[in-house]
């Protein structure tokens, strides 16, 4: 027997209340009971998104919803601006290029943020830019972009702002309406505490005008079809949805409501701070800025002389703990703790002490317990339940 822990930024651990909701008998998706479930999920998501916009639900991984945010917007030859700060920014570039966009890329060094003034300049230089694509939380590096500042800039232009908040929504504050986010994409398996398989998008009025004029052929991901079916008293999804996952999402939304959204954000701030202070106490360096709002992921540089490729493997095989490695050019150079969703103080301690044992095995000079001690100091100052 080995007890296993997911200390990863997706999939994330699932609360027992949500697991038991998953085991309920399947509801028929044309039954009135399903309409009720769908309405509850949409209403709950609106609170988490902090939006009055329409919310569309797809049975898909997060990337499916990302693709939907391209096929409903981009005609071949359209100019789009992508602010890329990591692996998922690169995905926006690939996706928009796949659908024929003329991609203007603002590429930043991984571990840094999009500079809002650069977006302003790029939009001024090319008034044909139809949409701006960015991440809120860039999961590959742990960085969280300043969506409020970017939103203010894009709102003054005819372009729409598309935000991938797959690991950000529900972990770090994101005010969809107030910050002028036109399309906001999320997924069930990160801070929303449900297994993988559901993806969401919030669509603003400004975005609807673009969607309705977009001529790119699409079927499953067509927002117009989805909106027609998903609104009104007998709301349904156009095709068979992941019914049980939606029941589970409802249970997870209840947990978020019980805790209170502000407390959820504060819990994430404290856990993230504890993880960051913990690794620093081991003499390790954070990758990227030590940003109090970067709450979903803690990215850590692999110390000199340690084989970074072995950290995740030893953690998993010997200690039953999944940590995330580096992606793309960061492979072997960083490792990552996820702490978005169903995470509490004990998960951080498990993650940190596992890192201590793994690094010690790999020859790094570790003072056992130092990271946990630093994390405990942070927990003791918390004003919210962890
Ligand atoms: C996880 C993640 C994705 C991809 O989601 P999938 O469900 O794996 O398709 C995209 N963007 C960000 C920021 C993510 O964290």
Tab-separated table of C-alpha atoms and ligand atoms in Angstrom:
chain	number	residue	atom	x	y	z
A	1	UNK	CA	0.000	0.000	0.000
A	2	UNK	CA	1.212	3.456	-0.803
A	3	UNK	CA	-0.833	6.555	-0.069
A	4	UNK	CA	-0.678	8.859	-3.070
A	5	UNK	CA	-0.818	12.624	-3.272
A	6	UNK	CA	-1.348	14.907	-6.240
A	7	UNK	CA	0.658	18.052	-5.565
A	8	UNK	CA	0.218	19.038	-9.190
A	9	UNK	CA	-1.527	21.909	-10.947
A	10	UNK	CA	-4.025	19.648	-12.693
A	11	UNK	CA	-5.435	17.225	-12.278
A	12	UNK	CA	-5.801	18.191	-8.650
A	13	UNK	CA	-7.153	16.324	-5.617
A	14	UNK	CA	-10.935	15.990	-5.479
A	15	UNK	CA	-12.829	16.548	-2.191
A	16	UNK	CA	-14.782	13.575	-0.763
A	17	UNK	CA	-18.084	15.487	-1.191
A	18	UNK	CA	-17.337	15.772	-4.902
A	19	UNK	CA	-16.253	12.137	-5.224
A	20	UNK	CA	-19.494	10.987	-3.670
A	21	UNK	CA	-21.509	13.251	-5.996
A	22	UNK	CA	-19.740	11.509	-8.875
A	23	UNK	CA	-21.064	8.153	-7.803
A	24	UNK	CA	-24.728	9.163	-8.141
A	25	UNK	CA	-26.770	7.327	-10.798
A	26	UNK	CA	-26.616	8.867	-14.262
A	27	UNK	CA	-29.291	11.476	-14.940
A	28	UNK	CA	-30.730	11.603	-18.456
A	29	UNK	CA	-29.570	14.784	-20.144
A	30	UNK	CA	-33.056	15.530	-21.540
A	31	UNK	CA	-34.719	15.207	-18.128
A	32	UNK	CA	-35.943	18.264	-16.193
A	33	UNK	CA	-33.524	17.249	-13.413
A	34	UNK	CA	-30.630	17.850	-15.782
A	35	UNK	CA	-31.922	21.320	-16.675
A	36	UNK	CA	-31.826	22.079	-12.954
A	37	UNK	CA	-28.249	20.802	-12.655
A	38	UNK	CA	-27.116	22.803	-15.675
A	39	UNK	CA	-28.716	25.982	-14.356
A	40	UNK	CA	-27.088	25.510	-10.962
A	41	UNK	CA	-23.668	24.913	-12.502
A	42	UNK	CA	-23.988	27.987	-14.728
A	43	UNK	CA	-25.213	30.171	-11.834
A	44	UNK	CA	-22.388	28.932	-9.585
A	45	UNK	CA	-19.774	29.496	-12.269
A	46	UNK	CA	-21.073	33.038	-12.784
A	47	UNK	CA	-20.262	33.771	-9.136
A	48	UNK	CA	-16.754	32.318	-9.473
A	49	UNK	CA	-16.135	34.114	-12.773
A	50	UNK	CA	-17.630	37.279	-11.220
A	51	UNK	CA	-19.643	37.773	-14.390
A	52	UNK	CA	-23.110	38.326	-15.824
A	53	UNK	CA	-21.922	36.998	-19.192
A	54	UNK	CA	-23.247	33.817	-20.783
A	55	UNK	CA	-21.436	30.678	-19.720
A	56	UNK	CA	-21.080	27.743	-22.067
A	57	UNK	CA	-20.195	24.273	-20.840
A	58	UNK	CA	-18.405	21.705	-23.000
A	59	UNK	CA	-17.502	18.090	-22.341
A	60	UNK	CA	-13.844	18.601	-23.215
A	61	UNK	CA	-10.417	19.141	-21.735
A	62	UNK	CA	-9.392	22.743	-21.208
A	63	UNK	CA	-7.742	22.811	-24.606
A	64	UNK	CA	-11.141	22.098	-26.185
A	65	UNK	CA	-12.476	25.333	-24.720
A	66	UNK	CA	-9.303	27.103	-25.901
A	67	UNK	CA	-9.981	25.823	-29.412
A	68	UNK	CA	-13.582	27.028	-29.127
A	69	UNK	CA	-12.224	30.492	-28.328
A	70	UNK	CA	-10.392	30.399	-31.668
A	71	UNK	CA	-12.933	28.824	-34.047
A	72	UNK	CA	-15.691	31.184	-32.923
A	73	UNK	CA	-13.518	34.275	-33.375
A	74	UNK	CA	-10.841	33.838	-36.018
A	75	UNK	CA	-11.367	33.825	-39.769
A	76	UNK	CA	-8.367	32.798	-41.861
A	77	UNK	CA	-6.101	35.795	-42.303
A	78	UNK	CA	-7.379	37.663	-39.236
A	79	UNK	CA	-4.731	39.360	-37.133
A	80	UNK	CA	-4.475	38.180	-33.535
A	81	UNK	CA	-2.072	39.221	-30.807
A	82	UNK	CA	-0.728	36.557	-28.447
A	83	UNK	CA	1.130	37.487	-25.266
A	84	UNK	CA	3.138	34.365	-24.499
A	85	UNK	CA	4.957	33.815	-21.208
A	86	UNK	CA	5.206	30.021	-21.274
A	87	UNK	CA	4.016	26.709	-22.601
A	88	UNK	CA	0.324	27.612	-22.632
A	89	UNK	CA	0.996	30.936	-24.366
A	90	UNK	CA	2.723	28.861	-27.031
A	91	UNK	CA	-0.491	26.828	-27.262
A	92	UNK	CA	-2.467	29.999	-28.096
A	93	UNK	CA	0.045	30.676	-30.866
A	94	UNK	CA	-0.262	27.145	-32.276
A	95	UNK	CA	-4.044	27.082	-32.018
A	96	UNK	CA	-4.614	30.467	-33.657
A	97	UNK	CA	-2.078	29.648	-36.402
A	98	UNK	CA	-3.765	26.251	-36.972
A	99	UNK	CA	-6.995	28.086	-37.768
A	100	UNK	CA	-5.285	30.402	-40.205
A	101	UNK	CA	-4.723	33.507	-38.091
A	102	UNK	CA	-1.945	35.946	-38.809
A	103	UNK	CA	-0.284	35.697	-35.389
A	104	UNK	CA	1.517	38.693	-33.947
A	105	UNK	CA	3.454	37.275	-31.018
A	106	UNK	CA	4.700	39.125	-27.971
A	107	UNK	CA	7.137	36.572	-26.589
A	108	UNK	CA	8.479	37.055	-23.097
A	109	UNK	CA	11.181	35.213	-21.259
A	110	UNK	CA	9.579	32.321	-19.386
A	111	UNK	CA	9.157	33.295	-15.745
A	112	UNK	CA	8.220	36.904	-16.559
A	113	UNK	CA	4.830	38.542	-17.180
A	114	UNK	CA	3.192	40.144	-20.189
A	115	UNK	CA	3.948	43.879	-20.151
A	116	UNK	CA	0.567	45.625	-20.630
A	117	UNK	CA	2.189	48.642	-22.344
A	118	UNK	CA	3.456	46.286	-25.066
A	119	UNK	CA	-0.139	45.207	-25.752
A	120	UNK	CA	-1.126	48.855	-26.016
A	121	UNK	CA	1.686	49.533	-28.511
A	122	UNK	CA	0.933	46.459	-30.599
A	123	UNK	CA	-2.776	47.321	-30.802
A	124	UNK	CA	-1.964	50.897	-31.797
A	125	UNK	CA	0.505	49.701	-34.445
A	126	UNK	CA	-1.978	47.289	-36.023
A	127	UNK	CA	-5.628	48.348	-35.754
A	128	UNK	CA	-6.627	45.196	-37.642
A	129	UNK	CA	-5.904	43.053	-34.567
A	130	UNK	CA	-9.167	41.317	-33.807
A	131	UNK	CA	-8.353	39.547	-30.567
A	132	UNK	CA	-5.715	39.442	-27.842
A	133	UNK	CA	-4.920	36.011	-26.372
A	134	UNK	CA	-3.207	35.633	-22.979
A	135	UNK	CA	-3.130	33.403	-19.895
A	136	UNK	CA	-4.182	34.543	-16.460
A	137	UNK	CA	-2.128	31.895	-14.615
A	138	UNK	CA	0.617	30.498	-16.882
A	139	UNK	CA	0.847	27.080	-15.306
A	140	UNK	CA	4.195	26.153	-16.844
A	141	UNK	CA	6.010	28.917	-14.946
A	142	UNK	CA	3.654	29.882	-12.108
A	143	UNK	CA	3.370	33.458	-13.374
A	144	UNK	CA	0.033	35.325	-13.164
A	145	UNK	CA	-0.481	38.114	-15.694
A	146	UNK	CA	-1.999	41.480	-14.870
A	147	UNK	CA	-5.362	40.865	-16.544
A	148	UNK	CA	-6.912	43.981	-15.037
A	149	UNK	CA	-4.331	46.229	-16.748
A	150	UNK	CA	-4.496	44.300	-20.030
A	151	UNK	CA	-8.306	44.422	-19.937
A	152	UNK	CA	-8.380	48.188	-19.512
A	153	UNK	CA	-6.198	48.581	-22.594
A	154	UNK	CA	-8.046	46.134	-24.835
A	155	UNK	CA	-11.454	47.522	-23.810
A	156	UNK	CA	-10.561	50.849	-25.433
A	157	UNK	CA	-10.104	49.160	-28.831
A	158	UNK	CA	-12.396	47.108	-31.079
A	159	UNK	CA	-10.336	43.984	-30.237
A	160	UNK	CA	-11.605	41.407	-27.771
A	161	UNK	CA	-9.624	39.957	-24.861
A	162	UNK	CA	-9.429	36.162	-24.578
A	163	UNK	CA	-8.051	34.818	-21.304
A	164	UNK	CA	-7.038	31.244	-20.544
A	165	UNK	CA	-7.869	30.987	-16.849
A	166	UNK	CA	-7.766	27.190	-16.762
A	167	UNK	CA	-5.491	27.075	-13.714
A	168	UNK	CA	-6.333	30.559	-12.455
A	169	UNK	CA	-10.098	30.637	-12.073
A	170	UNK	CA	-11.023	29.841	-8.489
A	171	UNK	CA	-7.472	30.289	-7.185
A	172	UNK	CA	-6.614	33.879	-7.903
A	173	UNK	CA	-8.961	36.838	-8.186
A	174	UNK	CA	-10.283	37.307	-11.714
A	175	UNK	CA	-13.103	39.789	-12.199
A	176	UNK	CA	-14.321	38.857	-15.664
A	177	UNK	CA	-16.731	41.775	-16.091
A	178	UNK	CA	-14.910	44.497	-14.197
A	179	UNK	CA	-11.629	43.656	-15.933
A	180	UNK	CA	-13.237	43.507	-19.400
A	181	UNK	CA	-12.441	39.877	-20.202
A	182	UNK	CA	-14.466	38.992	-23.311
A	183	UNK	CA	-13.820	35.263	-23.499
A	184	UNK	CA	-12.666	33.536	-20.346
A	185	UNK	CA	-11.760	29.866	-20.569
A	186	UNK	CA	-11.629	27.464	-17.603
A	187	UNK	CA	-11.484	23.732	-16.915
A	188	UNK	CA	-12.916	21.485	-14.224
A	189	UNK	CA	-9.713	19.767	-13.110
A	190	UNK	CA	-7.699	22.524	-11.497
A	191	UNK	CA	-8.967	25.055	-8.954
A	192	UNK	CA	-12.553	23.987	-9.631
A	193	UNK	CA	-11.883	20.662	-7.815
A	194	UNK	CA	-13.527	18.218	-10.238
A	195	UNK	CA	-11.894	15.446	-12.286
A	196	UNK	CA	-10.863	16.336	-15.857
A	197	UNK	CA	-13.543	16.469	-18.555
A	198	UNK	CA	-15.466	19.737	-18.371
A	199	UNK	CA	-14.467	23.034	-19.899
A	200	UNK	CA	-16.140	26.407	-19.599
A	201	UNK	CA	-16.144	29.701	-21.378
A	202	UNK	CA	-17.741	33.022	-20.415
A	203	UNK	CA	-18.719	35.110	-23.444
A	204	UNK	CA	-19.229	38.906	-23.265
A	205	UNK	CA	-21.615	40.958	-25.410
A	206	UNK	CA	-18.615	42.439	-27.223
A	207	UNK	CA	-17.425	38.903	-28.019
A	208	UNK	CA	-20.894	37.788	-29.182
A	209	UNK	CA	-20.838	40.425	-31.920
A	210	UNK	CA	-17.554	38.935	-33.191
A	211	UNK	CA	-18.776	35.342	-32.814
A	212	UNK	CA	-21.900	36.042	-34.850
A	213	UNK	CA	-19.826	37.420	-37.725
A	214	UNK	CA	-17.163	34.681	-37.637
A	215	UNK	CA	-17.411	32.533	-40.770
A	216	UNK	CA	-15.032	29.754	-39.722
A	217	UNK	CA	-16.809	26.392	-40.015
A	218	UNK	CA	-17.520	24.810	-36.645
A	219	UNK	CA	-20.021	22.362	-35.260
A	220	UNK	CA	-19.441	20.936	-31.765
A	221	UNK	CA	-17.831	24.121	-30.504
A	222	UNK	CA	-20.275	26.569	-32.065
A	223	UNK	CA	-21.186	29.130	-29.409
A	224	UNK	CA	-24.353	30.233	-31.211
A	225	UNK	CA	-25.803	26.698	-31.155
A	226	UNK	CA	-24.720	26.270	-27.530
A	227	UNK	CA	-26.253	29.549	-26.389
A	228	UNK	CA	-29.553	28.803	-28.092
A	229	UNK	CA	-29.835	25.446	-26.355
A	230	UNK	CA	-28.382	26.447	-22.988
A	231	UNK	CA	-30.638	29.400	-22.240
A	232	UNK	CA	-34.298	29.591	-21.285
A	233	UNK	CA	-36.467	27.594	-18.918
A	234	UNK	CA	-35.706	24.235	-20.467
A	235	UNK	CA	-31.961	24.807	-20.867
A	236	UNK	CA	-29.970	21.809	-22.039
A	237	UNK	CA	-26.666	21.248	-23.772
A	238	UNK	CA	-26.843	20.590	-27.536
A	239	UNK	CA	-25.139	17.184	-27.199
A	240	UNK	CA	-24.815	14.643	-24.377
A	241	UNK	CA	-22.806	16.370	-21.665
A	242	UNK	CA	-20.612	14.796	-18.997
A	243	UNK	CA	-23.638	14.538	-16.703
A	244	UNK	CA	-21.888	13.083	-13.678
A	245	UNK	CA	-19.083	15.593	-13.860
A	246	UNK	CA	-21.664	18.353	-13.812
A	247	UNK	CA	-23.243	16.904	-10.698
A	248	UNK	CA	-19.739	16.844	-9.250
A	249	UNK	CA	-19.088	20.433	-10.324
A	250	UNK	CA	-22.235	21.447	-8.511
A	251	UNK	CA	-20.964	19.836	-5.320
A	252	UNK	CA	-17.613	21.613	-5.745
A	253	UNK	CA	-19.367	24.945	-6.309
A	254	UNK	CA	-21.261	24.382	-3.043
A	255	UNK	CA	-17.947	23.941	-1.237
A	256	UNK	CA	-16.583	27.150	-2.774
A	257	UNK	CA	-19.748	29.016	-1.775
A	258	UNK	CA	-19.597	27.673	1.776
A	259	UNK	CA	-16.001	28.814	2.110
A	260	UNK	CA	-16.650	32.154	0.383
A	261	UNK	CA	-14.779	33.234	-2.739
A	262	UNK	CA	-12.615	35.790	-0.912
A	263	UNK	CA	-11.600	33.146	1.635
A	264	UNK	CA	-10.805	30.730	-1.173
A	265	UNK	CA	-8.440	33.301	-2.712
A	266	UNK	CA	-6.890	34.061	0.670
A	267	UNK	CA	-6.369	30.342	1.384
A	268	UNK	CA	-4.568	30.071	-1.947
A	269	UNK	CA	-2.434	33.119	-1.082
A	270	UNK	CA	-1.417	31.610	2.251
A	271	UNK	CA	-0.682	28.142	0.823
A	272	UNK	CA	1.325	29.643	-2.008
A	273	UNK	CA	3.246	31.878	0.400
A	274	UNK	CA	3.974	28.854	2.631
A	275	UNK	CA	5.224	26.773	-0.304
A	276	UNK	CA	7.436	29.642	-1.450
A	277	UNK	CA	8.864	30.365	2.018
A	278	UNK	CA	9.377	26.622	2.477
A	279	UNK	CA	11.531	26.135	-0.594
A	280	UNK	CA	13.444	29.338	0.110
A	281	UNK	CA	14.268	28.003	3.589
A	282	UNK	CA	16.049	25.110	1.847
A	283	UNK	CA	18.221	27.584	-0.020
A	284	UNK	CA	16.309	26.968	-3.243
A	285	UNK	CA	15.450	29.741	-5.655
A	286	UNK	CA	11.990	30.475	-6.972
A	287	UNK	CA	11.570	30.541	-10.721
A	288	UNK	CA	9.985	33.806	-11.737
A	289	UNK	CA	8.812	36.714	-9.608
A	290	UNK	CA	7.818	36.169	-5.975
A	291	UNK	CA	4.322	37.481	-6.672
A	292	UNK	CA	1.638	37.331	-3.929
A	293	UNK	CA	-1.095	36.812	-6.562
A	294	UNK	CA	0.695	33.889	-8.284
A	295	UNK	CA	-1.275	31.407	-6.210
A	296	UNK	CA	-1.813	28.368	-8.402
A	297	UNK	CA	1.707	27.079	-8.839
A	298	UNK	CA	5.085	27.437	-7.171
A	299	UNK	CA	7.911	26.929	-9.649
A	300	UNK	CA	11.355	26.208	-8.203
A	301	UNK	CA	14.768	26.145	-9.857
A	302	UNK	CA	16.541	22.797	-9.634
A	303	UNK	CA	19.680	23.496	-7.609
A	304	UNK	CA	23.146	23.252	-9.137
A	305	UNK	CA	24.489	19.702	-9.186
A	306	UNK	CA	21.071	18.014	-8.843
A	307	UNK	CA	19.662	15.933	-11.704
A	308	UNK	CA	16.296	17.678	-12.195
A	309	UNK	CA	14.911	14.849	-14.292
A	310	UNK	CA	15.002	12.545	-11.247
A	311	UNK	CA	13.089	14.724	-8.768
A	312	UNK	CA	9.586	13.917	-9.984
A	313	UNK	CA	10.378	10.252	-10.509
A	314	UNK	CA	11.759	9.668	-7.007
A	315	UNK	CA	8.943	11.685	-5.428
A	316	UNK	CA	6.384	9.569	-7.246
A	317	UNK	CA	7.917	6.107	-7.019
A	318	UNK	CA	9.424	6.257	-3.558
A	319	UNK	CA	7.073	8.647	-1.766
A	320	UNK	CA	3.806	8.431	-3.719
A	321	UNK	CA	3.841	12.170	-4.342
A	322	UNK	CA	3.235	13.655	-7.778
A	323	UNK	CA	5.082	16.887	-8.370
A	324	UNK	CA	5.165	18.534	-11.780
A	325	UNK	CA	8.383	18.944	-13.728
A	326	UNK	CA	9.369	21.695	-16.130
A	327	UNK	CA	7.785	21.847	-19.590
A	328	UNK	CA	9.480	22.591	-22.916
A	329	UNK	CA	12.794	24.390	-22.434
A	330	UNK	CA	12.383	24.196	-18.635
A	331	UNK	CA	12.440	20.382	-18.592
A	332	UNK	CA	14.889	19.283	-15.900
A	333	UNK	CA	15.532	22.896	-14.892
A	334	UNK	CA	12.555	23.512	-12.607
A	335	UNK	CA	10.011	21.545	-10.636
A	336	UNK	CA	6.541	22.728	-9.717
A	337	UNK	CA	4.136	22.401	-6.818
A	338	UNK	CA	0.499	22.786	-7.643
A	339	UNK	CA	-1.689	24.291	-4.957
A	340	UNK	CA	-4.854	25.254	-6.781
A	341	UNK	CA	-8.148	23.763	-5.693
A	342	UNK	CA	-8.626	21.264	-2.885
A	343	UNK	CA	-5.398	22.006	-1.035
A	344	UNK	CA	-4.802	22.635	2.635
A	345	UNK	CA	-1.829	23.138	4.934
A	346	UNK	CA	-1.112	19.419	5.182
A	347	UNK	CA	-0.654	19.101	1.417
A	348	UNK	CA	1.983	21.810	1.467
A	349	UNK	CA	3.836	20.055	4.281
A	350	UNK	CA	3.708	16.756	2.378
A	351	UNK	CA	5.014	18.452	-0.762
A	352	UNK	CA	7.806	20.303	1.002
A	353	UNK	CA	9.041	17.410	3.140
A	354	UNK	CA	8.994	15.156	0.084
A	355	UNK	CA	11.173	17.681	-1.733
A	356	UNK	CA	13.560	17.638	1.232
A	357	UNK	CA	13.895	13.850	1.146
A	358	UNK	CA	14.222	13.683	-2.629
A	359	UNK	CA	16.853	16.425	-2.789
A	360	UNK	CA	18.784	14.801	0.058
A	361	UNK	CA	18.837	11.546	-1.903
A	362	UNK	CA	20.117	13.450	-4.929
A	363	UNK	CA	23.044	14.845	-2.941
A	364	UNK	CA	21.735	18.302	-2.037
A	365	UNK	CA	22.590	19.525	1.441
A	366	UNK	CA	19.211	19.543	3.227
A	367	UNK	CA	18.422	20.592	6.768
A	368	UNK	CA	15.469	18.267	7.401
A	369	UNK	CA	12.349	20.064	8.545
A	370	UNK	CA	13.529	23.546	7.561
A	371	UNK	CA	10.946	23.953	4.814
A	372	UNK	CA	8.102	22.710	7.004
A	373	UNK	CA	9.146	25.083	9.778
A	374	UNK	CA	9.044	28.052	7.399
A	375	UNK	CA	5.638	26.981	6.101
A	376	UNK	CA	4.289	26.583	9.640
A	377	UNK	CA	5.314	30.171	10.413
A	378	UNK	CA	3.191	31.302	7.474
A	379	UNK	CA	0.228	29.106	8.471
A	380	UNK	CA	0.272	30.484	12.008
A	381	UNK	CA	-0.343	33.979	10.672
A	382	UNK	CA	-3.286	32.971	8.497
A	383	UNK	CA	-6.595	34.681	9.115
A	384	UNK	CA	-8.544	32.067	7.155
A	385	UNK	CA	-9.103	28.370	7.590
A	386	UNK	CA	-6.536	26.313	5.745
B	1	LIG	C1	-3.996	22.762	-17.779
B	1	LIG	C2	-3.950	23.961	-18.626
B	1	LIG	C3	-4.363	23.930	-19.966
B	1	LIG	C4	-4.732	22.671	-20.674
B	1	LIG	O1	-5.827	22.069	-20.204
B	1	LIG	P1	-6.173	20.551	-20.648
B	1	LIG	O2	-7.350	20.254	-19.800
B	1	LIG	O3	-4.956	19.731	-20.364
B	1	LIG	O4	-6.482	20.594	-22.096
B	1	LIG	C5	-4.350	25.099	-20.677
B	1	LIG	N1	-3.951	26.248	-20.131
B	1	LIG	C6	-3.538	26.321	-18.850
B	1	LIG	C7	-3.100	27.630	-18.302
B	1	LIG	C8	-3.527	25.175	-18.071
B	1	LIG	O5	-3.112	25.242	-16.794
